[in-house]
Short mmCIF file of C-alpha atoms and ligand atoms in Angstrom, two decimals:
data_model
loop_
_atom_site.label_atom_id
_atom_site.label_comp_id
_atom_site.label_asym_id
_atom_site.label_seq_id
_atom_site.Cartn_x
_atom_site.Cartn_y
_atom_site.Cartn_z
CA MET H 1 -86.46 -150.62 16.97
CA ALA H 2 -85.57 -147.57 14.87
CA ASN H 3 -84.53 -144.34 16.54
CA LYS H 4 -87.08 -141.79 17.71
CA ILE H 5 -87.55 -138.93 15.28
CA TRP H 6 -87.91 -135.66 17.19
CA LEU H 7 -89.70 -132.48 16.21
CA SER H 8 -86.51 -130.50 16.80
CA SER H 9 -83.47 -131.66 18.74
CA PRO H 10 -80.06 -130.13 19.58
CA HIS H 11 -77.51 -130.30 16.76
CA MET H 12 -73.94 -129.51 17.76
CA GLY H 13 -71.49 -128.10 15.24
CA GLY H 14 -68.20 -129.38 16.63
CA ASN H 15 -66.41 -126.37 18.10
CA GLU H 16 -68.67 -125.95 21.14
CA LEU H 17 -66.31 -128.02 23.33
CA LYS H 18 -63.33 -125.93 22.23
CA TYR H 19 -64.95 -122.80 23.68
CA ILE H 20 -65.96 -124.66 26.84
CA HIS H 21 -62.39 -125.92 27.27
CA GLU H 22 -61.12 -122.35 26.96
CA ALA H 23 -63.53 -121.32 29.69
CA PHE H 24 -62.21 -124.08 31.96
CA ASP H 25 -58.58 -123.35 31.16
CA GLU H 26 -59.01 -119.71 32.11
CA ASN H 27 -61.41 -120.47 34.97
CA TRP H 28 -64.18 -118.32 33.51
CA VAL H 29 -66.85 -120.60 34.98
CA ALA H 30 -69.32 -117.85 35.85
CA PRO H 31 -72.15 -115.77 34.41
CA LEU H 32 -69.63 -113.51 32.66
CA GLY H 33 -66.45 -113.92 30.64
CA PRO H 34 -64.96 -113.92 27.14
CA ASN H 35 -67.50 -116.38 25.68
CA VAL H 36 -70.40 -114.17 26.83
CA ASN H 37 -68.85 -111.11 25.18
CA GLY H 38 -67.89 -113.13 22.11
CA PHE H 39 -71.34 -114.65 21.71
CA GLU H 40 -72.95 -111.21 21.97
CA GLY H 41 -70.60 -109.93 19.26
CA ASP H 42 -71.36 -112.94 17.05
CA LEU H 43 -75.09 -112.25 17.36
CA GLU H 44 -74.67 -108.54 16.58
CA ASN H 45 -72.70 -109.44 13.44
CA PHE H 46 -75.25 -112.00 12.38
CA LEU H 47 -78.14 -109.57 12.82
CA HIS H 48 -76.24 -106.93 10.78
CA THR H 49 -77.19 -104.32 13.29
CA ASN H 50 -75.91 -101.42 15.36
CA PHE H 51 -78.18 -102.71 18.07
CA LYS H 52 -76.57 -104.20 21.16
CA VAL H 53 -77.21 -107.73 22.34
CA ALA H 54 -77.28 -108.83 26.00
CA ALA H 55 -76.93 -112.60 26.54
CA LEU H 56 -79.27 -113.90 29.24
CA SER H 57 -80.28 -117.15 30.92
CA ALA H 58 -83.47 -117.60 28.85
CA GLY H 59 -85.69 -116.00 26.27
CA THR H 60 -88.34 -115.74 28.97
CA ALA H 61 -85.91 -113.71 31.12
CA ALA H 62 -85.23 -111.44 28.12
CA LEU H 63 -88.93 -110.78 27.70
CA HIS H 64 -89.32 -110.07 31.42
CA LEU H 65 -86.51 -107.48 31.32
CA ALA H 66 -87.92 -105.94 28.12
CA LEU H 67 -91.30 -105.41 29.78
CA ILE H 68 -89.67 -103.91 32.88
CA GLN H 69 -87.74 -101.47 30.67
CA CYS H 70 -90.97 -100.54 28.87
CA GLY H 71 -92.22 -99.46 32.29
CA VAL H 72 -94.84 -102.21 32.68
CA GLN H 73 -96.20 -102.31 36.21
CA ASN H 74 -98.89 -103.89 38.32
CA GLY H 75 -102.35 -103.18 36.84
CA ASP H 76 -101.08 -102.25 33.36
CA GLU H 77 -102.19 -103.88 30.12
CA VAL H 78 -99.86 -105.41 27.53
CA ILE H 79 -100.94 -106.53 24.07
CA CYS H 80 -99.73 -109.98 23.03
CA GLN H 81 -100.21 -112.28 20.06
CA SER H 82 -102.54 -115.08 21.18
CA MET H 83 -101.10 -117.82 18.98
CA THR H 84 -97.74 -118.34 20.63
CA PHE H 85 -95.88 -120.31 23.26
CA SER H 86 -96.86 -119.45 26.85
CA ALA H 87 -93.44 -117.87 27.51
CA SER H 88 -94.51 -114.87 25.37
CA ALA H 89 -97.28 -114.06 27.83
CA ASN H 90 -96.08 -115.32 31.22
CA PRO H 91 -93.75 -112.37 31.96
CA ILE H 92 -96.76 -110.03 31.64
CA ALA H 93 -98.30 -111.92 34.54
CA TYR H 94 -94.99 -111.90 36.51
CA LEU H 95 -95.38 -108.10 36.62
CA GLY H 96 -99.02 -108.16 37.74
CA ALA H 97 -100.12 -106.78 34.38
CA THR H 98 -102.94 -108.11 32.19
CA PRO H 99 -102.35 -109.57 28.73
CA VAL H 100 -104.71 -108.45 25.97
CA PHE H 101 -104.65 -111.17 23.33
CA ILE H 102 -104.86 -110.65 19.56
CA ASP H 103 -105.93 -113.11 16.87
CA SER H 104 -103.73 -114.17 13.96
CA GLU H 105 -104.13 -113.49 10.25
CA LYS H 106 -104.05 -116.31 7.73
CA ASP H 107 -100.96 -115.35 5.72
CA THR H 108 -98.27 -115.58 8.42
CA TRP H 109 -100.31 -117.01 11.35
CA ASN H 110 -99.00 -114.06 13.38
CA MET H 111 -100.64 -111.00 14.92
CA CYS H 112 -103.48 -109.60 12.79
CA PRO H 113 -102.83 -105.85 12.28
CA ILE H 114 -106.57 -105.13 11.96
CA ALA H 115 -107.41 -106.81 15.27
CA LEU H 116 -104.39 -105.09 16.83
CA GLU H 117 -105.61 -101.60 15.95
CA GLU H 118 -109.17 -102.46 17.01
CA ALA H 119 -107.83 -103.61 20.38
CA ILE H 120 -105.70 -100.51 20.94
CA GLN H 121 -108.62 -98.20 20.16
CA ASP H 122 -110.96 -100.13 22.42
CA ARG H 123 -108.51 -100.31 25.34
CA ILE H 124 -107.85 -96.56 25.04
CA ALA H 125 -111.62 -95.92 24.95
CA LYS H 126 -111.93 -98.01 28.11
CA GLY H 127 -109.35 -95.78 29.77
CA LYS H 128 -106.05 -97.65 29.48
CA THR H 129 -103.38 -97.27 26.83
CA PRO H 130 -101.49 -100.57 26.50
CA LYS H 131 -97.90 -100.29 27.76
CA ALA H 132 -96.32 -102.54 25.12
CA ILE H 133 -97.08 -104.79 22.15
CA ILE H 134 -95.54 -108.27 21.93
CA VAL H 135 -95.48 -109.60 18.38
CA VAL H 136 -94.19 -113.12 17.64
CA HIS H 137 -92.61 -114.67 14.53
CA LEU H 138 -94.16 -118.08 15.03
CA TYR H 139 -92.25 -121.09 13.66
CA GLY H 140 -89.78 -118.60 12.20
CA MET H 141 -92.29 -116.89 9.90
CA PRO H 142 -91.93 -113.09 10.07
CA ALA H 143 -95.08 -111.26 11.12
CA LYS H 144 -96.53 -108.42 9.02
CA MET H 145 -93.95 -106.02 10.41
CA GLN H 146 -94.64 -103.06 8.13
CA GLU H 147 -98.26 -102.83 9.25
CA ILE H 148 -97.53 -103.65 12.87
CA THR H 149 -94.64 -101.20 13.33
CA ALA H 150 -96.79 -98.48 11.71
CA ILE H 151 -99.60 -99.09 14.22
CA ALA H 152 -97.18 -99.16 17.16
CA GLN H 153 -95.74 -95.82 16.01
CA LYS H 154 -99.15 -94.28 15.39
CA TYR H 155 -100.22 -94.94 18.97
CA ASN H 156 -96.72 -94.47 20.39
CA ILE H 157 -96.65 -97.90 22.07
CA PRO H 158 -93.28 -99.70 22.34
CA LEU H 159 -93.01 -102.85 20.24
CA ILE H 160 -91.34 -105.98 21.63
CA GLU H 161 -90.43 -108.58 19.07
CA ASP H 162 -90.49 -112.17 20.27
CA ALA H 163 -88.01 -113.62 17.78
CA ALA H 164 -87.34 -116.70 19.93
CA GLU H 165 -88.20 -118.97 17.01
CA ALA H 166 -86.93 -116.69 14.25
CA LEU H 167 -83.14 -116.35 14.45
CA GLY H 168 -82.08 -116.40 10.79
CA SER H 169 -85.43 -115.15 9.45
CA ASN H 170 -85.85 -111.77 7.85
CA TYR H 171 -88.51 -109.45 6.53
CA LYS H 172 -87.81 -107.20 3.54
CA GLY H 173 -84.14 -108.03 3.98
CA LYS H 174 -83.98 -106.99 7.65
CA ALA H 175 -83.24 -109.62 10.28
CA CYS H 176 -86.00 -110.55 12.74
CA GLY H 177 -85.11 -109.30 16.22
CA ASN H 178 -84.25 -105.83 14.83
CA PHE H 179 -87.68 -104.31 14.45
CA GLY H 180 -88.84 -103.46 17.94
CA LYS H 181 -87.65 -101.33 20.84
CA PHE H 182 -86.53 -104.74 22.11
CA GLY H 183 -86.11 -108.10 20.40
CA ILE H 184 -85.89 -111.38 22.25
CA LEU H 185 -84.01 -114.51 21.17
CA SER H 186 -84.02 -118.01 22.67
CA PHE H 187 -81.37 -120.72 22.66
CA ASN H 188 -83.41 -123.41 24.38
CA GLY H 189 -82.68 -127.03 23.47
CA ASN H 190 -85.33 -127.20 20.75
CA LYS H 191 -84.55 -123.91 18.99
CA ILE H 192 -82.61 -123.49 15.73
CA ILE H 193 -79.40 -123.15 17.73
CA THR H 194 -79.03 -123.91 21.41
CA THR H 195 -76.83 -123.06 24.37
CA SER H 196 -78.58 -125.88 26.31
CA GLY H 197 -80.73 -123.11 27.74
CA GLY H 198 -80.38 -119.40 27.20
CA GLY H 199 -81.68 -116.28 25.56
CA ALA H 200 -80.76 -112.76 24.58
CA LEU H 201 -82.25 -109.29 24.49
CA VAL H 202 -81.59 -107.18 21.42
CA CYS H 203 -81.44 -103.53 22.56
CA GLN H 204 -81.56 -100.37 20.42
CA SER H 205 -78.82 -98.59 22.36
CA GLN H 206 -75.77 -99.25 24.50
CA GLU H 207 -77.67 -97.55 27.31
CA ASP H 208 -80.52 -100.09 27.10
CA LYS H 209 -78.01 -102.93 27.00
CA ASP H 210 -76.17 -101.58 30.06
CA GLN H 211 -79.47 -101.36 31.91
CA THR H 212 -80.34 -104.93 30.85
CA VAL H 213 -77.01 -106.26 32.10
CA PHE H 214 -77.42 -104.25 35.32
CA LEU H 215 -80.88 -105.70 35.99
CA SER H 216 -79.78 -109.23 35.04
CA THR H 217 -76.88 -109.19 37.54
CA GLN H 218 -78.87 -108.29 40.68
CA ALA H 219 -79.00 -104.50 40.11
CA ARG H 220 -75.85 -103.73 42.07
CA ASP H 221 -75.08 -100.05 42.55
CA ASN H 222 -71.54 -98.80 42.10
CA ALA H 223 -70.15 -99.28 45.62
CA PRO H 224 -67.46 -101.45 47.32
CA HIS H 225 -70.15 -103.17 49.39
CA TYR H 226 -73.35 -104.71 48.04
CA GLN H 227 -75.70 -101.77 47.57
CA HIS H 228 -79.09 -101.85 45.81
CA SER H 229 -81.55 -99.11 44.87
CA GLN H 230 -83.86 -101.33 42.86
CA ILE H 231 -84.94 -104.93 42.50
CA GLY H 232 -82.56 -107.06 40.48
CA TYR H 233 -82.62 -110.44 38.76
CA ASN H 234 -80.17 -113.28 38.26
CA TYR H 235 -80.65 -113.59 34.51
CA ARG H 236 -77.17 -113.32 32.95
CA MET H 237 -75.94 -116.09 30.64
CA SER H 238 -73.13 -118.28 31.95
CA ASN H 239 -69.77 -118.31 30.19
CA ILE H 240 -70.13 -122.09 29.68
CA SER H 241 -73.49 -121.76 27.92
CA ALA H 242 -72.11 -118.90 25.84
CA GLY H 243 -69.26 -121.21 24.79
CA ILE H 244 -71.84 -123.59 23.31
CA GLY H 245 -73.45 -120.56 21.67
CA ARG H 246 -70.17 -119.49 20.04
CA GLY H 247 -69.76 -122.94 18.49
CA GLN H 248 -73.38 -122.91 17.34
CA MET H 249 -73.01 -119.48 15.70
CA GLU H 250 -70.35 -120.99 13.40
CA VAL H 251 -73.00 -123.31 11.92
CA LEU H 252 -76.14 -121.16 12.13
CA GLU H 253 -76.28 -120.51 8.36
CA ASP H 254 -76.05 -124.28 7.74
CA ARG H 255 -78.83 -124.88 10.24
CA VAL H 256 -81.11 -122.40 8.47
CA ASP H 257 -80.36 -124.09 5.13
CA ALA H 258 -81.13 -127.52 6.55
CA ARG H 259 -84.45 -126.38 8.08
CA ARG H 260 -85.46 -124.75 4.80
CA LYS H 261 -84.65 -128.01 3.04
CA MET H 262 -86.99 -129.84 5.42
CA HIS H 263 -89.67 -127.35 4.41
CA ASN H 264 -89.06 -128.18 0.73
CA PHE H 265 -89.18 -131.87 1.55
CA TYR H 266 -92.70 -131.40 2.95
CA LEU H 267 -93.75 -129.19 0.02
CA ASN H 268 -92.85 -132.03 -2.35
CA LEU H 269 -94.35 -134.72 -0.16
CA PHE H 270 -97.74 -133.04 0.21
CA GLN H 271 -97.98 -131.89 -3.40
CA GLU H 272 -99.79 -135.10 -4.24
CA ILE H 273 -101.96 -135.18 -1.12
CA ASP H 274 -105.27 -133.31 -1.35
CA GLY H 275 -106.56 -131.32 1.60
CA VAL H 276 -103.19 -130.63 3.20
CA GLU H 277 -101.43 -127.29 2.96
CA VAL H 278 -97.81 -126.72 3.94
CA PHE H 279 -97.31 -123.42 5.80
CA HIS H 280 -95.28 -121.19 3.47
CA GLU H 281 -94.01 -117.65 2.99
CA PRO H 282 -96.76 -115.38 1.54
CA ASN H 283 -94.33 -113.62 -0.85
CA ASP H 284 -90.69 -112.58 -1.32
CA ASP H 285 -90.83 -110.02 1.49
CA TYR H 286 -90.74 -112.94 3.91
CA TYR H 287 -87.77 -115.20 4.53
CA SER H 288 -88.47 -117.82 7.17
CA ASN H 289 -85.82 -119.95 8.88
CA HIS H 290 -88.60 -122.60 8.87
CA TRP H 291 -87.65 -123.50 12.41
CA LEU H 292 -90.64 -125.83 12.38
CA SER H 293 -92.42 -127.05 9.28
CA ALA H 294 -96.17 -127.10 9.79
CA ILE H 295 -99.26 -128.13 7.86
CA THR H 296 -102.99 -127.57 8.05
CA ILE H 297 -105.31 -130.43 7.23
CA ASP H 298 -108.83 -130.03 5.85
CA PRO H 299 -110.52 -133.21 7.10
CA LYS H 300 -113.41 -132.81 4.65
CA VAL H 301 -111.04 -133.06 1.71
CA SER H 302 -108.29 -135.34 3.05
CA GLY H 303 -110.56 -137.64 5.05
CA LYS H 304 -108.12 -137.41 7.99
CA THR H 305 -107.79 -135.14 10.99
CA ARG H 306 -104.57 -133.81 12.41
CA GLU H 307 -105.04 -136.24 15.31
CA ASP H 308 -105.25 -139.17 12.87
CA LEU H 309 -101.89 -138.15 11.46
CA ARG H 310 -100.31 -137.33 14.83
CA LEU H 311 -101.25 -140.69 16.35
CA ALA H 312 -100.15 -142.64 13.26
CA LEU H 313 -96.75 -140.94 13.38
CA LEU H 314 -96.48 -141.56 17.13
CA GLU H 315 -97.00 -145.28 16.54
CA ASP H 316 -93.78 -145.26 14.54
CA ASP H 317 -92.01 -143.15 17.20
CA ILE H 318 -92.16 -140.00 15.07
CA GLU H 319 -92.87 -136.89 17.10
CA SER H 320 -95.30 -134.24 15.86
CA ARG H 321 -97.29 -131.61 17.78
CA PRO H 322 -100.51 -129.67 17.26
CA LEU H 323 -99.95 -126.00 16.50
CA TRP H 324 -99.51 -123.94 19.67
CA LYS H 325 -102.83 -123.61 21.48
CA PRO H 326 -103.79 -119.92 21.50
CA MET H 327 -103.32 -118.14 24.84
CA HIS H 328 -106.91 -116.87 24.97
CA LEU H 329 -108.03 -120.52 25.07
CA GLN H 330 -105.66 -121.46 27.89
CA PRO H 331 -107.30 -122.00 31.29
CA VAL H 332 -104.67 -119.83 32.99
CA PHE H 333 -105.56 -116.80 30.79
CA ALA H 334 -109.33 -117.38 30.64
CA GLN H 335 -110.03 -113.93 32.12
CA ALA H 336 -107.87 -111.95 29.71
CA PRO H 337 -109.46 -109.75 27.02
CA TYR H 338 -109.28 -111.02 23.43
CA TYR H 339 -109.69 -109.27 20.06
CA GLY H 340 -110.25 -111.00 16.75
CA LYS H 341 -112.13 -113.89 15.27
CA LYS H 342 -111.36 -117.59 15.08
CA VAL H 343 -108.26 -117.72 12.87
CA ALA H 344 -105.89 -118.89 15.61
CA GLU H 345 -108.49 -121.27 17.00
CA GLU H 346 -109.01 -122.94 13.63
CA LEU H 347 -105.28 -123.19 13.02
CA PHE H 348 -104.96 -124.95 16.37
CA GLU H 349 -107.75 -127.38 15.47
CA ASN H 350 -106.37 -128.36 12.08
CA GLY H 351 -102.65 -127.69 12.26
CA LEU H 352 -99.70 -129.92 13.01
CA CYS H 353 -95.95 -129.30 13.37
CA LEU H 354 -93.80 -132.00 11.78
CA PRO H 355 -90.22 -133.16 12.44
CA SER H 356 -88.02 -130.29 11.28
CA GLY H 357 -84.58 -130.81 12.84
CA SER H 358 -81.44 -129.89 10.93
CA ASN H 359 -79.97 -133.26 11.96
CA LEU H 360 -82.55 -135.53 10.30
CA SER H 361 -81.07 -138.10 7.90
CA ASP H 362 -82.26 -139.34 4.52
CA ALA H 363 -83.40 -142.51 6.27
CA ASP H 364 -85.43 -140.42 8.74
CA ARG H 365 -87.04 -138.54 5.86
CA ALA H 366 -87.87 -141.79 4.06
CA ARG H 367 -89.53 -143.11 7.22
CA ILE H 368 -91.55 -139.90 7.64
CA ALA H 369 -92.61 -139.90 3.97
CA GLN H 370 -93.67 -143.53 4.05
CA LYS H 371 -95.79 -143.08 7.15
CA ILE H 372 -97.48 -139.93 5.87
CA GLN H 373 -98.24 -141.50 2.48
CA GLU H 374 -99.69 -144.52 4.26
CA VAL H 375 -102.04 -142.34 6.32
CA PHE H 376 -103.44 -140.41 3.35
CA LYS H 377 -103.66 -143.41 1.01
CA LYS H 378 -107.19 -143.65 -0.29
C1 LIG X 401 -88.95 -120.74 23.28
C2 LIG X 401 -89.81 -119.53 23.24
C3 LIG X 401 -89.75 -118.56 24.24
C4 LIG X 401 -88.98 -118.72 25.51
O1 LIG X 401 -87.64 -118.90 25.40
P1 LIG X 401 -86.86 -119.69 26.57
O2 LIG X 401 -85.44 -119.49 26.20
O3 LIG X 401 -87.29 -121.12 26.48
O4 LIG X 401 -87.22 -119.07 27.86
C5 LIG X 401 -90.51 -117.42 24.10
N1 LIG X 401 -91.31 -117.24 23.04
C6 LIG X 401 -91.42 -118.15 22.07
C7 LIG X 401 -92.32 -117.89 20.92
C8 LIG X 401 -90.69 -119.35 22.16
O5 LIG X 401 -90.83 -120.28 21.20
#
């Protein structure tokens, strides 16, 4: 049988092992070392920023440390985009705080600025100013950052940018990850580049980065013995993982190009199919890495549902996945406040992510095209 076609799978560049060998040769087999420093420098260069990057064990860990540094505590409220992966919201719960979820808008599928401002005003009226805002660039598509940063500034609430899916994306020429007080990146196995597992926190100052590294290495005070004045975490990236990251940074531009080509492949493919829309950039202000290509299906026009397509692809061992189920519809967050309408909910009902990996071959694409054409054939 033919190979399985994945939604998004790891794609090594070639030099990852070189960096790992260096780590072994010098015995830097620990959560610190030259690859960690090198990877952080590579990321800072790529983001074209004066901001400082701290490499961590996961994007989720980065978000946790960002919330801590925004002063989020037990009983606080934190605003979060509803349409996202659960890792955007879980760290709010780790801290005993309550997420306040916000609907999406239709252009970018990300946080709706109107619902955001409505939520802030209502939470303040109810007696609690939210401690932070978590905005997400879902599937690599930049959110409406001009509107959202303006609202965050107006109410003086720190903005945290979940750019886990958006390394290589930019908005009005500025790289995603650079817009908030903190930006988080992920290098999980399915992301545009991977360190097998890992993440990073983009910090506005060296001071914030130092604090992030301090917290991520068990919050050890400056003393010959182990001395602690606050609770620490074991969240630093290992020098082995960072070695993979250094190799991956050498090919990141190529990976973005390949993902954007997959997006164009789907644009062409669906041009002739009525009732299916490929998720695309609203205008030239937005440059998406197209980490995942996604479509919405209007069953009334196309005669098929997203489940029809998903199951047909699965039969041929082609992976696809419904759009991320909004957090306000998740059983675990059923009690959390929600602001907005049904944009995210309808996207979830009718949307599907399609195979988008940078390592897909022409033969893979032909197989995908054939199956999709078969499904929508009248
Ligand atoms: C992957 C992801 C995360 C979490 O990153 P990990 O490195 O897997 O912990 C957070 N937010 C979003 C939107 C993600 O896609």
